[in-house]
PDB file of C-alpha atoms in Angstrom:
ATOM      1  CA  MET D 289     118.172-137.144-225.364  1.00 46.00           C
ATOM      2  CA  PRO D 290     118.274-133.773-227.201  1.00 49.00           C
ATOM      3  CA  ALA D 291     122.024-133.523-226.557  1.00 51.00           C
ATOM      4  CA  ILE D 292     122.561-136.878-228.274  1.00 52.00           C
ATOM      5  CA  ASP D 293     120.438-135.798-231.251  1.00 56.00           C
ATOM      6  CA  HIS D 294     122.471-132.598-231.526  1.00 55.00           C
ATOM      7  CA  LYS D 295     125.732-134.587-231.494  1.00 63.00           C
ATOM      8  CA  LYS D 296     124.370-136.957-234.135  1.00 63.00           C
ATOM      9  CA  GLU D 297     123.313-134.028-236.343  1.00 64.00           C
ATOM     10  CA  SER D 298     126.713-132.428-235.861  1.00 70.00           C
ATOM     11  CA  ARG D 299     128.492-135.685-236.725  1.00 74.00           C
ATOM     12  CA  ASP D 300     126.225-136.224-239.743  1.00 76.00           C
ATOM     13  CA  GLY D 301     126.989-132.689-240.896  1.00 76.00           C
ATOM     14  CA  LEU D 302     130.715-133.334-240.574  1.00 74.00           C
ATOM     15  CA  ILE D 303     130.437-136.582-242.536  1.00 77.00           C
ATOM     16  CA  ARG D 304     128.366-134.826-245.217  1.00 77.00           C
ATOM     17  CA  ALA D 305     130.867-131.955-245.434  1.00 75.00           C
ATOM     18  CA  ARG D 306     133.776-134.399-245.831  1.00 74.00           C
ATOM     19  CA  LEU D 307     131.928-136.347-248.511  1.00 74.00           C
ATOM     20  CA  LEU D 308     131.045-133.187-250.429  1.00 73.00           C
ATOM     21  CA  HIS D 309     134.636-131.982-250.154  1.00 70.00           C
ATOM     22  CA  THR D 310     135.858-135.342-251.481  1.00 71.00           C
ATOM     23  CA  LEU D 311     133.456-135.025-254.409  1.00 71.00           C
ATOM     24  CA  GLY D 312     134.755-131.525-255.099  1.00 69.00           C
ATOM     25  CA  ILE D 313     131.584-129.775-253.968  1.00 71.00           C
ATOM     26  CA  GLN D 314     132.091-127.081-251.403  1.00 64.00           C
ATOM     27  CA  LYS D 315     130.097-124.237-249.929  1.00 63.00           C
ATOM     28  CA  PRO D 316     132.298-121.145-249.847  1.00 56.00           C
ATOM     29  CA  ALA D 317     132.159-119.112-246.636  1.00 54.00           C
ATOM     30  CA  ASN D 318     132.770-115.771-248.302  1.00 50.00           C
ATOM     31  CA  ARG D 319     132.741-115.287-252.027  1.00 47.00           C
ATOM     32  CA  ASP D 320     134.330-112.136-253.293  1.00 48.00           C
ATOM     33  CA  PRO D 321     132.027-110.603-255.944  1.00 45.00           C
ATOM     34  CA  GLU D 322     134.881-108.389-257.142  1.00 47.00           C
ATOM     35  CA  LYS D 323     136.840-111.442-258.280  1.00 44.00           C
ATOM     36  CA  ARG D 324     133.937-112.521-260.465  1.00 40.00           C
ATOM     37  CA  GLU D 325     133.924-109.142-262.206  1.00 39.00           C
ATOM     38  CA  HIS D 326     137.482-109.687-263.400  1.00 40.00           C
ATOM     39  CA  ILE D 327     136.562-113.018-264.942  1.00 37.00           C
ATOM     40  CA  SER D 328     134.969-112.192-268.236  1.00 40.00           C
ATOM     41  CA  VAL D 329     134.946-113.492-271.739  1.00 41.00           C
ATOM     42  CA  ASN D 330     136.499-110.772-273.852  1.00 44.00           C
ATOM     43  CA  ASN D 331     137.110-112.801-276.960  1.00 47.00           C
ATOM     44  CA  LEU D 332     133.735-113.360-278.590  1.00 49.00           C
ATOM     45  CA  LEU D 333     134.747-115.047-281.842  1.00 54.00           C
ATOM     46  CA  SER D 334     137.116-112.258-282.703  1.00 57.00           C
ATOM     47  CA  ASN D 335     140.552-111.034-281.791  1.00 61.00           C
ATOM     48  CA  ASP D 336     139.677-107.399-282.395  1.00 66.00           C
ATOM     49  CA  ALA D 337     140.566-104.970-279.634  1.00 70.00           C
ATOM     50  CA  PRO D 338     137.713-103.057-277.997  1.00 68.00           C
ATOM     51  CA  ILE D 339     136.895 -99.719-279.602  1.00 70.00           C
ATOM     52  CA  ARG D 340     136.590 -96.600-277.456  1.00 71.00           C
ATOM     53  CA  ARG D 341     134.005 -94.094-278.642  1.00 70.00           C
ATOM     54  CA  ARG D 342     131.619 -91.458-277.348  1.00 70.00           C
ATOM     55  CA  LEU D 343     128.070 -92.401-276.494  1.00 64.00           C
ATOM     56  CA  ASN D 344     125.598 -90.926-278.944  1.00 63.00           C
ATOM     57  CA  ASP D 345     122.965 -90.247-276.322  1.00 57.00           C
ATOM     58  CA  SER D 346     125.067 -88.580-273.637  1.00 49.00           C
ATOM     59  CA  LYS D 347     124.400 -84.956-272.738  1.00 53.00           C
ATOM     60  CA  GLU D 348     127.467 -82.815-272.602  1.00 51.00           C
ATOM     61  CA  GLU D 349     128.187 -80.868-269.444  1.00 52.00           C
ATOM     62  CA  HIS D 350     129.059 -77.231-269.856  1.00 51.00           C
ATOM     63  CA  ASN D 351     132.536 -76.009-268.949  1.00 53.00           C
ATOM     64  CA  ASN D 352     132.868 -72.467-267.710  1.00 53.00           C
ATOM     65  CA  LYS D 353     135.876 -70.252-268.462  1.00 55.00           C
ATOM     66  CA  LYS D 354     137.843 -71.615-265.504  1.00 57.00           C
ATOM     67  CA  GLY D 355     137.432 -75.190-266.753  1.00 55.00           C
ATOM     68  CA  HIS D 356     135.034 -76.249-264.025  1.00 55.00           C
ATOM     69  CA  VAL D 357     132.174 -78.521-264.966  1.00 54.00           C
ATOM     70  CA  ARG D 358     128.710 -77.139-264.294  1.00 55.00           C
ATOM     71  CA  ARG D 359     125.729 -79.415-263.975  1.00 53.00           C
ATOM     72  CA  LEU D 360     122.707 -78.699-266.085  1.00 54.00           C
ATOM     73  CA  SER D 361     120.342 -79.292-263.162  1.00 54.00           C
ATOM     74  CA  ARG D 362     120.408 -79.726-259.387  1.00 64.00           C
ATOM     75  CA  LYS D 363     118.551 -83.054-259.470  1.00 73.00           C
ATOM     76  CA  ARG D 364     120.407 -86.152-258.352  1.00 72.00           C
ATOM     77  CA  LEU D 365     121.265 -88.091-261.478  1.00 76.00           C
ATOM     78  CA  VAL D 366     123.089 -91.216-262.412  1.00 78.00           C
ATOM     79  CA  ARG D 367     125.889 -90.404-264.794  1.00 79.00           C
ATOM     80  CA  PHE D 368     127.818 -92.690-267.063  1.00 79.00           C
ATOM     81  CA  ASN D 369     131.168 -92.160-268.672  1.00 82.00           C
ATOM     82  CA  SER D 370     130.528 -90.622-272.076  1.00 84.00           C
ATOM     83  CA  ILE D 371     133.349 -92.640-273.633  1.00 86.00           C
ATOM     84  CA  VAL D 372     132.712 -96.376-273.638  1.00 85.00           C
ATOM     85  CA  LYS D 373     134.489 -99.484-274.879  1.00 87.00           C
ATOM     86  CA  GLU D 374     132.738-101.195-277.727  1.00 87.00           C
ATOM     87  CA  LYS D 375     133.540-104.767-278.743  1.00 87.00           C
ATOM     88  CA  PRO D 376     132.371-106.021-282.141  1.00 87.00           C
ATOM     89  CA  ILE D 377     130.582-109.367-281.864  1.00 84.00           C
ATOM     90  CA  ALA D 378     130.429-111.797-284.755  1.00 83.00           C
ATOM     91  CA  SER D 379     127.050-112.549-286.294  1.00 87.00           C
ATOM     92  CA  HIS D 380     125.243-115.585-284.876  1.00 86.00           C
ATOM     93  CA  LYS D 381     125.437-117.056-288.377  1.00 88.00           C
ATOM     94  CA  ARG D 382     129.197-117.487-287.936  1.00 88.00           C
ATOM     95  CA  TYR D 383     128.885-119.518-284.711  1.00 88.00           C
ATOM     96  CA  THR D 384     129.980-123.131-284.838  1.00 90.00           C
ATOM     97  CA  GLU D 385     127.523-125.852-283.830  1.00 90.00           C
ATOM     98  CA  ARG D 386     129.450-126.354-280.576  1.00 91.00           C
ATOM     99  CA  ILE D 387     129.112-122.673-279.659  1.00 89.00           C
ATOM    100  CA  LYS D 388     125.429-122.664-280.605  1.00 88.00           C
ATOM    101  CA  ARG D 389     124.808-125.673-278.322  1.00 87.00           C
ATOM    102  CA  THR D 390     126.671-123.899-275.522  1.00 87.00           C
ATOM    103  CA  MET D 391     124.802-120.603-275.875  1.00 89.00           C
ATOM    104  CA  TRP D 392     121.272-121.772-276.616  1.00 90.00           C
ATOM    105  CA  SER D 393     119.129-124.434-274.978  1.00 91.00           C
ATOM    106  CA  ASP D 394     116.962-126.966-276.763  1.00 91.00           C
ATOM    107  CA  THR D 395     113.427-127.741-275.575  1.00 93.00           C
ATOM    108  CA  ASP D 396     114.514-130.678-273.397  1.00 94.00           C
ATOM    109  CA  GLU D 397     117.081-128.562-271.554  1.00 93.00           C
ATOM    110  CA  ILE D 398     114.569-125.743-271.063  1.00 95.00           C
ATOM    111  CA  ARG D 399     112.051-128.255-269.655  1.00 95.00           C
ATOM    112  CA  GLU D 400     114.677-129.699-267.256  1.00 93.00           C
ATOM    113  CA  ASN D 401     115.694-126.214-266.093  1.00 93.00           C
ATOM    114  CA  ALA D 402     112.071-125.205-265.518  1.00 95.00           C
ATOM    115  CA  TYR D 403     111.440-128.373-263.482  1.00 93.00           C
ATOM    116  CA  ARG D 404     114.606-127.847-261.427  1.00 91.00           C
ATOM    117  CA  ASN D 405     113.729-124.182-260.826  1.00 92.00           C
ATOM    118  CA  GLN D 406     110.221-125.147-259.702  1.00 92.00           C
ATOM    119  CA  ILE D 407     111.564-127.652-257.158  1.00 91.00           C
ATOM    120  CA  GLU D 408     114.163-125.185-255.845  1.00 92.00           C
ATOM    121  CA  TYR D 409     111.523-122.445-255.534  1.00 92.00           C
ATOM    122  CA  GLN D 410     109.266-124.805-253.583  1.00 90.00           C
ATOM    123  CA  ALA D 411     112.205-125.712-251.321  1.00 89.00           C
ATOM    124  CA  GLU D 412     112.612-121.992-250.572  1.00 90.00           C
ATOM    125  CA  GLY D 413     108.994-121.734-249.415  1.00 90.00           C
ATOM    126  CA  MET D 414     107.631-120.241-252.654  1.00 91.00           C
ATOM    127  CA  GLN D 415     108.401-116.734-251.391  1.00 89.00           C
ATOM    128  CA  TRP D 416     110.453-114.517-253.678  1.00 86.00           C
ATOM    129  CA  GLU D 417     111.838-112.762-250.600  1.00 87.00           C
ATOM    130  CA  SER D 418     113.459-115.982-249.397  1.00 86.00           C
ATOM    131  CA  VAL D 419     115.124-116.987-252.668  1.00 88.00           C
ATOM    132  CA  LEU D 420     118.750-117.915-252.057  1.00 89.00           C
ATOM    133  CA  GLU D 421     121.573-115.793-253.404  1.00 90.00           C
ATOM    134  CA  ASP D 422     124.648-117.149-255.196  1.00 89.00           C
ATOM    135  CA  ASP D 423     126.805-116.939-252.070  1.00 89.00           C
ATOM    136  CA  GLU D 424     124.364-119.278-250.279  1.00 90.00           C
ATOM    137  CA  MET D 425     124.785-122.019-252.886  1.00 91.00           C
ATOM    138  CA  TYR D 426     127.243-124.888-252.945  1.00 91.00           C
ATOM    139  CA  MET D 427     129.905-124.726-255.611  1.00 91.00           C
ATOM    140  CA  ASP D 428     131.357-127.604-257.596  1.00 88.00           C
ATOM    141  CA  ALA D 429     135.115-127.149-257.207  1.00 88.00           C
ATOM    142  CA  LYS D 430     135.872-128.608-260.650  1.00 90.00           C
ATOM    143  CA  THR D 431     133.318-126.790-262.788  1.00 90.00           C
ATOM    144  CA  GLY D 432     132.489-123.748-260.664  1.00 89.00           C
ATOM    145  CA  GLU D 433     128.804-124.591-261.120  1.00 90.00           C
ATOM    146  CA  LEU D 434     126.524-123.368-258.340  1.00 92.00           C
ATOM    147  CA  ILE D 435     124.368-126.070-256.739  1.00 91.00           C
ATOM    148  CA  HIS D 436     121.208-125.323-254.774  1.00 91.00           C
ATOM    149  CA  PRO D 437     121.403-126.651-251.185  1.00 90.00           C
ATOM    150  CA  PHE D 438     118.207-128.657-251.756  1.00 89.00           C
ATOM    151  CA  TRP D 439     120.073-131.055-254.059  1.00 88.00           C
ATOM    152  CA  VAL D 440     122.859-131.585-251.514  1.00 87.00           C
ATOM    153  CA  GLU D 441     121.130-131.469-248.135  1.00 85.00           C
ATOM    154  CA  SER D 442     117.633-132.826-248.732  1.00 81.00           C
ATOM    155  CA  GLU D 443     116.552-136.428-248.437  1.00 77.00           C
ATOM    156  CA  ASP D 444     113.718-135.526-250.850  1.00 74.00           C
ATOM    157  CA  ALA D 445     116.258-134.860-253.611  1.00 71.00           C
ATOM    158  CA  LYS D 446     117.468-138.451-253.338  1.00 69.00           C
ATOM    159  CA  ILE D 447     113.893-139.734-253.614  1.00 71.00           C
ATOM    160  CA  LEU D 448     113.189-137.625-256.718  1.00 68.00           C
ATOM    161  CA  PHE D 449     116.084-139.099-258.665  1.00 62.00           C
ATOM    162  CA  SER D 450     116.289-142.673-257.371  1.00 56.00           C
TER     163      SER D 450
END
């Protein structure tokens, strides 16, 4: 009997995968985090080009006569480029109502998100160590929205919203 159950589970999984694919929801095998870095919103209500300027809080390294850079200490440190790109951002007072609705949540949306997060956390065993990462989520092919496996795979999810 266990072999039959395994075949049924396998067939059910195949049917579920086909249905999700038809709906445009797919679980990517490998997501390249580098690709996500290139996708960014540069235009934040302005067409101004980024400004390059020196950081005010960076410590200068000392150059010796031969032009070599000498560290100030032997400790291992994290160093940042002392010249950064700065992009002016328009005041929130200039945002349109549509942009405000997109950027900020009202109380109903916050309540819905908190409820959804609570259910997903419970589905993960209420252990922060077992919380799923983005690459373990399903992805809606049309919107790019990440969907927790609980909402796709669980019979309990259907009961909650039926």
